[in-house]
């Protein structure tokens, strides 16, 4: 955890089990189980995850904030972990 202006911010780290992804804390404790096909890093307390056929925005306890229901492919840019790129499959 890091402290900014007296506030504690929990850093979640993507982890993989087989072909699925989830999030753990800095100590390796599972916070969100590995149920997603792809994940991004958290930014402003939310992250975009992909669970076919949905792109889902979640909070740090895994609750759904928003979702897009159509088949897309996503990836996190390797040079910018806070950016998710989405494209229609076949486009």
PDB file of N, CA, C and O in Angstrom, residues 9-60:
ATOM      1  N   UNK A   9      -3.685   3.907  -0.395  1.00  0.00           N
ATOM      2  CA  UNK A   9      -4.186   3.400  -1.663  1.00  0.00           C
ATOM      3  C   UNK A   9      -3.683   1.978  -1.845  1.00  0.00           C
ATOM      4  O   UNK A   9      -2.482   1.722  -1.775  1.00  0.00           O
ATOM      5  N   UNK A  10      -4.605   1.035  -2.052  1.00  0.00           N
ATOM      6  CA  UNK A  10      -4.227  -0.349  -2.252  1.00  0.00           C
ATOM      7  C   UNK A  10      -3.847  -0.571  -3.711  1.00  0.00           C
ATOM      8  O   UNK A  10      -4.605  -0.251  -4.615  1.00  0.00           O
ATOM      9  N   UNK A  11      -2.646  -1.107  -3.930  1.00  0.00           N
ATOM     10  CA  UNK A  11      -2.212  -1.417  -5.283  1.00  0.00           C
ATOM     11  C   UNK A  11      -2.597  -2.855  -5.596  1.00  0.00           C
ATOM     12  O   UNK A  11      -2.252  -3.770  -4.852  1.00  0.00           O
ATOM     13  N   UNK A  12      -3.349  -3.048  -6.680  1.00  0.00           N
ATOM     14  CA  UNK A  12      -3.707  -4.391  -7.113  1.00  0.00           C
ATOM     15  C   UNK A  12      -2.873  -4.773  -8.318  1.00  0.00           C
ATOM     16  O   UNK A  12      -2.657  -3.969  -9.221  1.00  0.00           O
ATOM     17  N   UNK A  13      -2.417  -6.006  -8.310  1.00  0.00           N
ATOM     18  CA  UNK A  13      -1.508  -6.503  -9.336  1.00  0.00           C
ATOM     19  C   UNK A  13      -2.175  -7.653 -10.083  1.00  0.00           C
ATOM     20  O   UNK A  13      -2.653  -8.604  -9.456  1.00  0.00           O
ATOM     21  N   UNK A  14      -2.224  -7.585 -11.418  1.00  0.00           N
ATOM     22  CA  UNK A  14      -2.802  -8.691 -12.180  1.00  0.00           C
ATOM     23  C   UNK A  14      -2.007  -9.986 -11.959  1.00  0.00           C
ATOM     24  O   UNK A  14      -0.780  -9.962 -11.853  1.00  0.00           O
ATOM     25  N   UNK A  15      -2.729 -11.105 -11.845  1.00  0.00           N
ATOM     26  CA  UNK A  15      -2.080 -12.409 -11.772  1.00  0.00           C
ATOM     27  C   UNK A  15      -2.851 -13.362 -12.681  1.00  0.00           C
ATOM     28  O   UNK A  15      -3.995 -13.116 -13.048  1.00  0.00           O
ATOM     29  N   UNK A  16      -2.211 -14.449 -13.045  1.00  0.00           N
ATOM     30  CA  UNK A  16      -2.801 -15.388 -14.002  1.00  0.00           C
ATOM     31  C   UNK A  16      -2.832 -16.799 -13.422  1.00  0.00           C
ATOM     32  O   UNK A  16      -1.874 -17.253 -12.802  1.00  0.00           O
ATOM     33  N   UNK A  17      -3.969 -17.489 -13.645  1.00  0.00           N
ATOM     34  CA  UNK A  17      -4.107 -18.905 -13.314  1.00  0.00           C
ATOM     35  C   UNK A  17      -4.615 -19.579 -14.579  1.00  0.00           C
ATOM     36  O   UNK A  17      -5.741 -19.317 -15.009  1.00  0.00           O
ATOM     37  N   UNK A  18      -3.774 -20.382 -15.216  1.00  0.00           N
ATOM     38  CA  UNK A  18      -4.153 -20.973 -16.495  1.00  0.00           C
ATOM     39  C   UNK A  18      -4.338 -19.875 -17.525  1.00  0.00           C
ATOM     40  O   UNK A  18      -3.458 -19.060 -17.743  1.00  0.00           O
ATOM     41  N   UNK A  19      -5.540 -19.814 -18.113  1.00  0.00           N
ATOM     42  CA  UNK A  19      -5.802 -18.788 -19.123  1.00  0.00           C
ATOM     43  C   UNK A  19      -6.622 -17.614 -18.583  1.00  0.00           C
ATOM     44  O   UNK A  19      -7.039 -16.750 -19.331  1.00  0.00           O
ATOM     45  N   UNK A  20      -6.851 -17.582 -17.282  1.00  0.00           N
ATOM     46  CA  UNK A  20      -7.673 -16.526 -16.689  1.00  0.00           C
ATOM     47  C   UNK A  20      -6.846 -15.607 -15.797  1.00  0.00           C
ATOM     48  O   UNK A  20      -5.837 -16.001 -15.222  1.00  0.00           O
ATOM     49  N   UNK A  21      -7.327 -14.364 -15.676  1.00  0.00           N
ATOM     50  CA  UNK A  21      -6.652 -13.317 -14.921  1.00  0.00           C
ATOM     51  C   UNK A  21      -7.518 -12.807 -13.776  1.00  0.00           C
ATOM     52  O   UNK A  21      -8.738 -12.795 -13.864  1.00  0.00           O
ATOM     53  N   UNK A  22      -6.865 -12.360 -12.713  1.00  0.00           N
ATOM     54  CA  UNK A  22      -7.508 -11.722 -11.583  1.00  0.00           C
ATOM     55  C   UNK A  22      -6.539 -10.708 -10.994  1.00  0.00           C
ATOM     56  O   UNK A  22      -5.563 -10.319 -11.637  1.00  0.00           O
ATOM     57  N   UNK A  23      -6.776 -10.300  -9.752  1.00  0.00           N
ATOM     58  CA  UNK A  23      -5.926  -9.305  -9.091  1.00  0.00           C
ATOM     59  C   UNK A  23      -5.571  -9.764  -7.681  1.00  0.00           C
ATOM     60  O   UNK A  23      -6.416 -10.308  -6.959  1.00  0.00           O
ATOM     61  N   UNK A  24      -4.321  -9.503  -7.302  1.00  0.00           N
ATOM     62  CA  UNK A  24      -3.875  -9.757  -5.935  1.00  0.00           C
ATOM     63  C   UNK A  24      -3.331  -8.453  -5.363  1.00  0.00           C
ATOM     64  O   UNK A  24      -3.070  -7.509  -6.094  1.00  0.00           O
ATOM     65  N   UNK A  25      -3.144  -8.448  -4.036  1.00  0.00           N
ATOM     66  CA  UNK A  25      -2.524  -7.270  -3.433  1.00  0.00           C
ATOM     67  C   UNK A  25      -1.003  -7.418  -3.502  1.00  0.00           C
ATOM     68  O   UNK A  25      -0.478  -8.389  -4.059  1.00  0.00           O
ATOM     69  N   UNK A  26      -0.296  -6.466  -2.922  1.00  0.00           N
ATOM     70  CA  UNK A  26       1.168  -6.466  -2.981  1.00  0.00           C
ATOM     71  C   UNK A  26       1.804  -7.636  -2.241  1.00  0.00           C
ATOM     72  O   UNK A  26       2.959  -7.976  -2.472  1.00  0.00           O
ATOM     73  N   UNK A  27       1.036  -8.289  -1.357  1.00  0.00           N
ATOM     74  CA  UNK A  27       1.536  -9.442  -0.615  1.00  0.00           C
ATOM     75  C   UNK A  27       1.192 -10.768  -1.285  1.00  0.00           C
ATOM     76  O   UNK A  27       1.481 -11.833  -0.748  1.00  0.00           O
ATOM     77  N   UNK A  28       0.531 -10.705  -2.449  1.00  0.00           N
ATOM     78  CA  UNK A  28       0.162 -11.918  -3.163  1.00  0.00           C
ATOM     79  C   UNK A  28      -1.172 -12.504  -2.734  1.00  0.00           C
ATOM     80  O   UNK A  28      -1.556 -13.580  -3.202  1.00  0.00           O
ATOM     81  N   UNK A  29      -1.878 -11.814  -1.854  1.00  0.00           N
ATOM     82  CA  UNK A  29      -3.200 -12.282  -1.417  1.00  0.00           C
ATOM     83  C   UNK A  29      -4.229 -11.982  -2.507  1.00  0.00           C
ATOM     84  O   UNK A  29      -4.294 -10.851  -3.009  1.00  0.00           O
ATOM     85  N   UNK A  30      -5.042 -12.957  -2.849  1.00  0.00           N
ATOM     86  CA  UNK A  30      -6.045 -12.772  -3.900  1.00  0.00           C
ATOM     87  C   UNK A  30      -7.129 -11.812  -3.420  1.00  0.00           C
ATOM     88  O   UNK A  30      -7.707 -11.999  -2.352  1.00  0.00           O
ATOM     89  N   UNK A  31      -7.388 -10.780  -4.224  1.00  0.00           N
ATOM     90  CA  UNK A  31      -8.432  -9.802  -3.932  1.00  0.00           C
ATOM     91  C   UNK A  31      -9.619 -10.039  -4.865  1.00  0.00           C
ATOM     92  O   UNK A  31     -10.769 -10.021  -4.441  1.00  0.00           O
ATOM     93  N   UNK A  32      -9.331 -10.249  -6.138  1.00  0.00           N
ATOM     94  CA  UNK A  32     -10.357 -10.539  -7.147  1.00  0.00           C
ATOM     95  C   UNK A  32      -9.928 -11.830  -7.846  1.00  0.00           C
ATOM     96  O   UNK A  32      -8.826 -11.907  -8.385  1.00  0.00           O
ATOM     97  N   UNK A  33     -10.776 -12.873  -7.827  1.00  0.00           N
ATOM     98  CA  UNK A  33     -10.374 -14.160  -8.394  1.00  0.00           C
ATOM     99  C   UNK A  33     -10.109 -14.099  -9.902  1.00  0.00           C
ATOM    100  O   UNK A  33     -10.612 -13.222 -10.602  1.00  0.00           O
ATOM    101  N   UNK A  34      -9.324 -15.052 -10.376  1.00  0.00           N
ATOM    102  CA  UNK A  34      -8.944 -15.131 -11.791  1.00  0.00           C
ATOM    103  C   UNK A  34     -10.112 -15.709 -12.605  1.00  0.00           C
ATOM    104  O   UNK A  34     -10.221 -16.924 -12.777  1.00  0.00           O
ATOM    105  N   UNK A  35     -10.966 -14.794 -13.105  1.00  0.00           N
ATOM    106  CA  UNK A  35     -12.130 -15.210 -13.896  1.00  0.00           C
ATOM    107  C   UNK A  35     -12.201 -14.485 -15.243  1.00  0.00           C
ATOM    108  O   UNK A  35     -13.091 -14.758 -16.037  1.00  0.00           O
ATOM    109  N   UNK A  36     -11.255 -13.578 -15.500  1.00  0.00           N
ATOM    110  CA  UNK A  36     -11.307 -12.741 -16.689  1.00  0.00           C
ATOM    111  C   UNK A  36     -10.344 -13.237 -17.765  1.00  0.00           C
ATOM    112  O   UNK A  36      -9.277 -13.754 -17.463  1.00  0.00           O
ATOM    113  N   UNK A  37     -10.709 -13.010 -19.037  1.00  0.00           N
ATOM    114  CA  UNK A  37      -9.853 -13.389 -20.154  1.00  0.00           C
ATOM    115  C   UNK A  37      -8.667 -12.437 -20.299  1.00  0.00           C
ATOM    116  O   UNK A  37      -7.578 -12.863 -20.660  1.00  0.00           O
ATOM    117  N   UNK A  38      -8.884 -11.164 -20.051  1.00  0.00           N
ATOM    118  CA  UNK A  38      -7.824 -10.157 -20.075  1.00  0.00           C
ATOM    119  C   UNK A  38      -8.150  -9.091 -19.044  1.00  0.00           C
ATOM    120  O   UNK A  38      -9.330  -8.866 -18.736  1.00  0.00           O
ATOM    121  N   UNK A  39      -7.106  -8.434 -18.528  1.00  0.00           N
ATOM    122  CA  UNK A  39      -7.304  -7.369 -17.545  1.00  0.00           C
ATOM    123  C   UNK A  39      -6.361  -6.216 -17.859  1.00  0.00           C
ATOM    124  O   UNK A  39      -5.392  -6.369 -18.595  1.00  0.00           O
ATOM    125  N   UNK A  40      -6.661  -5.058 -17.284  1.00  0.00           N
ATOM    126  CA  UNK A  40      -5.773  -3.902 -17.374  1.00  0.00           C
ATOM    127  C   UNK A  40      -5.372  -3.508 -15.957  1.00  0.00           C
ATOM    128  O   UNK A  40      -5.923  -4.007 -14.985  1.00  0.00           O
ATOM    129  N   UNK A  41      -4.407  -2.608 -15.844  1.00  0.00           N
ATOM    130  CA  UNK A  41      -4.041  -2.069 -14.545  1.00  0.00           C
ATOM    131  C   UNK A  41      -5.143  -1.141 -14.056  1.00  0.00           C
ATOM    132  O   UNK A  41      -5.898  -0.577 -14.856  1.00  0.00           O
ATOM    133  N   UNK A  42      -5.245  -0.961 -12.743  1.00  0.00           N
ATOM    134  CA  UNK A  42      -6.212  -0.024 -12.176  1.00  0.00           C
ATOM    135  C   UNK A  42      -5.714   1.398 -12.371  1.00  0.00           C
ATOM    136  O   UNK A  42      -4.529   1.683 -12.257  1.00  0.00           O
ATOM    137  N   UNK A  43      -6.658   2.282 -12.679  1.00  0.00           N
ATOM    138  CA  UNK A  43      -6.392   3.700 -12.836  1.00  0.00           C
ATOM    139  C   UNK A  43      -7.584   4.447 -12.254  1.00  0.00           C
ATOM    140  O   UNK A  43      -8.730   4.153 -12.618  1.00  0.00           O
ATOM    141  N   UNK A  44      -7.348   5.368 -11.345  1.00  0.00           N
ATOM    142  CA  UNK A  44      -8.429   6.086 -10.654  1.00  0.00           C
ATOM    143  C   UNK A  44      -9.428   5.126 -10.011  1.00  0.00           C
ATOM    144  O   UNK A  44     -10.647   5.280 -10.145  1.00  0.00           O
ATOM    145  N   UNK A  45      -8.890   4.088  -9.361  1.00  0.00           N
ATOM    146  CA  UNK A  45      -9.691   3.131  -8.590  1.00  0.00           C
ATOM    147  C   UNK A  45     -10.557   2.187  -9.435  1.00  0.00           C
ATOM    148  O   UNK A  45     -11.383   1.464  -8.894  1.00  0.00           O
ATOM    149  N   UNK A  46     -10.403   2.198 -10.764  1.00  0.00           N
ATOM    150  CA  UNK A  46     -11.163   1.284 -11.620  1.00  0.00           C
ATOM    151  C   UNK A  46     -10.239   0.637 -12.652  1.00  0.00           C
ATOM    152  O   UNK A  46      -9.156   1.151 -12.941  1.00  0.00           O
ATOM    153  N   UNK A  47     -10.690  -0.484 -13.199  1.00  0.00           N
ATOM    154  CA  UNK A  47      -9.946  -1.177 -14.252  1.00  0.00           C
ATOM    155  C   UNK A  47     -10.941  -1.748 -15.257  1.00  0.00           C
ATOM    156  O   UNK A  47     -12.086  -2.066 -14.909  1.00  0.00           O
ATOM    157  N   UNK A  48     -10.502  -1.867 -16.500  1.00  0.00           N
ATOM    158  CA  UNK A  48     -11.297  -2.531 -17.536  1.00  0.00           C
ATOM    159  C   UNK A  48     -10.817  -3.971 -17.641  1.00  0.00           C
ATOM    160  O   UNK A  48      -9.614  -4.237 -17.698  1.00  0.00           O
ATOM    161  N   UNK A  49     -11.771  -4.908 -17.640  1.00  0.00           N
ATOM    162  CA  UNK A  49     -11.471  -6.328 -17.785  1.00  0.00           C
ATOM    163  C   UNK A  49     -12.326  -6.882 -18.916  1.00  0.00           C
ATOM    164  O   UNK A  49     -13.373  -6.320 -19.249  1.00  0.00           O
ATOM    165  N   UNK A  50     -11.872  -7.968 -19.500  1.00  0.00           N
ATOM    166  CA  UNK A  50     -12.603  -8.578 -20.610  1.00  0.00           C
ATOM    167  C   UNK A  50     -12.996  -9.993 -20.227  1.00  0.00           C
ATOM    168  O   UNK A  50     -12.166 -10.802 -19.832  1.00  0.00           O
ATOM    169  N   UNK A  51     -14.307 -10.243 -20.268  1.00  0.00           N
ATOM    170  CA  UNK A  51     -14.861 -11.575 -20.057  1.00  0.00           C
ATOM    171  C   UNK A  51     -15.837 -11.782 -21.201  1.00  0.00           C
ATOM    172  O   UNK A  51     -16.927 -11.210 -21.203  1.00  0.00           O
ATOM    173  N   UNK A  52     -15.412 -12.531 -22.196  1.00  0.00           N
ATOM    174  CA  UNK A  52     -16.170 -12.669 -23.433  1.00  0.00           C
ATOM    175  C   UNK A  52     -17.638 -12.920 -23.157  1.00  0.00           C
ATOM    176  O   UNK A  52     -17.948 -13.767 -22.330  1.00  0.00           O
ATOM    177  N   UNK A  53     -18.570 -12.203 -23.771  1.00  0.00           N
ATOM    178  CA  UNK A  53     -18.402 -11.149 -24.773  1.00  0.00           C
ATOM    179  C   UNK A  53     -18.535  -9.740 -24.202  1.00  0.00           C
ATOM    180  O   UNK A  53     -19.137  -8.881 -24.810  1.00  0.00           O
ATOM    181  N   UNK A  54     -17.996  -9.505 -23.032  1.00  0.00           N
ATOM    182  CA  UNK A  54     -18.178  -8.202 -22.380  1.00  0.00           C
ATOM    183  C   UNK A  54     -16.860  -7.534 -22.010  1.00  0.00           C
ATOM    184  O   UNK A  54     -15.951  -8.179 -21.494  1.00  0.00           O
ATOM    185  N   UNK A  55     -16.821  -6.240 -22.228  1.00  0.00           N
ATOM    186  CA  UNK A  55     -15.777  -5.384 -21.677  1.00  0.00           C
ATOM    187  C   UNK A  55     -16.403  -4.760 -20.439  1.00  0.00           C
ATOM    188  O   UNK A  55     -17.455  -4.126 -20.520  1.00  0.00           O
ATOM    189  N   UNK A  56     -15.784  -4.964 -19.280  1.00  0.00           N
ATOM    190  CA  UNK A  56     -16.395  -4.597 -18.004  1.00  0.00           C
ATOM    191  C   UNK A  56     -15.462  -3.672 -17.233  1.00  0.00           C
ATOM    192  O   UNK A  56     -14.270  -3.934 -17.122  1.00  0.00           O
ATOM    193  N   UNK A  57     -16.026  -2.606 -16.678  1.00  0.00           N
ATOM    194  CA  UNK A  57     -15.277  -1.712 -15.794  1.00  0.00           C
ATOM    195  C   UNK A  57     -15.596  -2.127 -14.364  1.00  0.00           C
ATOM    196  O   UNK A  57     -16.764  -2.180 -13.980  1.00  0.00           O
ATOM    197  N   UNK A  58     -14.553  -2.460 -13.567  1.00  0.00           N
ATOM    198  CA  UNK A  58     -14.758  -2.902 -12.192  1.00  0.00           C
ATOM    199  C   UNK A  58     -14.052  -1.984 -11.210  1.00  0.00           C
ATOM    200  O   UNK A  58     -13.145  -1.243 -11.572  1.00  0.00           O
ATOM    201  N   UNK A  59     -14.485  -2.065  -9.942  1.00  0.00           N
ATOM    202  CA  UNK A  59     -13.789  -1.351  -8.879  1.00  0.00           C
ATOM    203  C   UNK A  59     -12.815  -2.315  -8.198  1.00  0.00           C
ATOM    204  O   UNK A  59     -12.660  -3.464  -8.626  1.00  0.00           O
ATOM    205  N   UNK A  60     -12.174  -1.874  -7.126  1.00  0.00           N
ATOM    206  CA  UNK A  60     -11.123  -2.662  -6.495  1.00  0.00           C
ATOM    207  C   UNK A  60     -11.620  -3.836  -5.654  1.00  0.00           C
ATOM    208  O   UNK A  60     -10.814  -4.559  -5.068  1.00  0.00           O
TER     209      UNK A  60
END
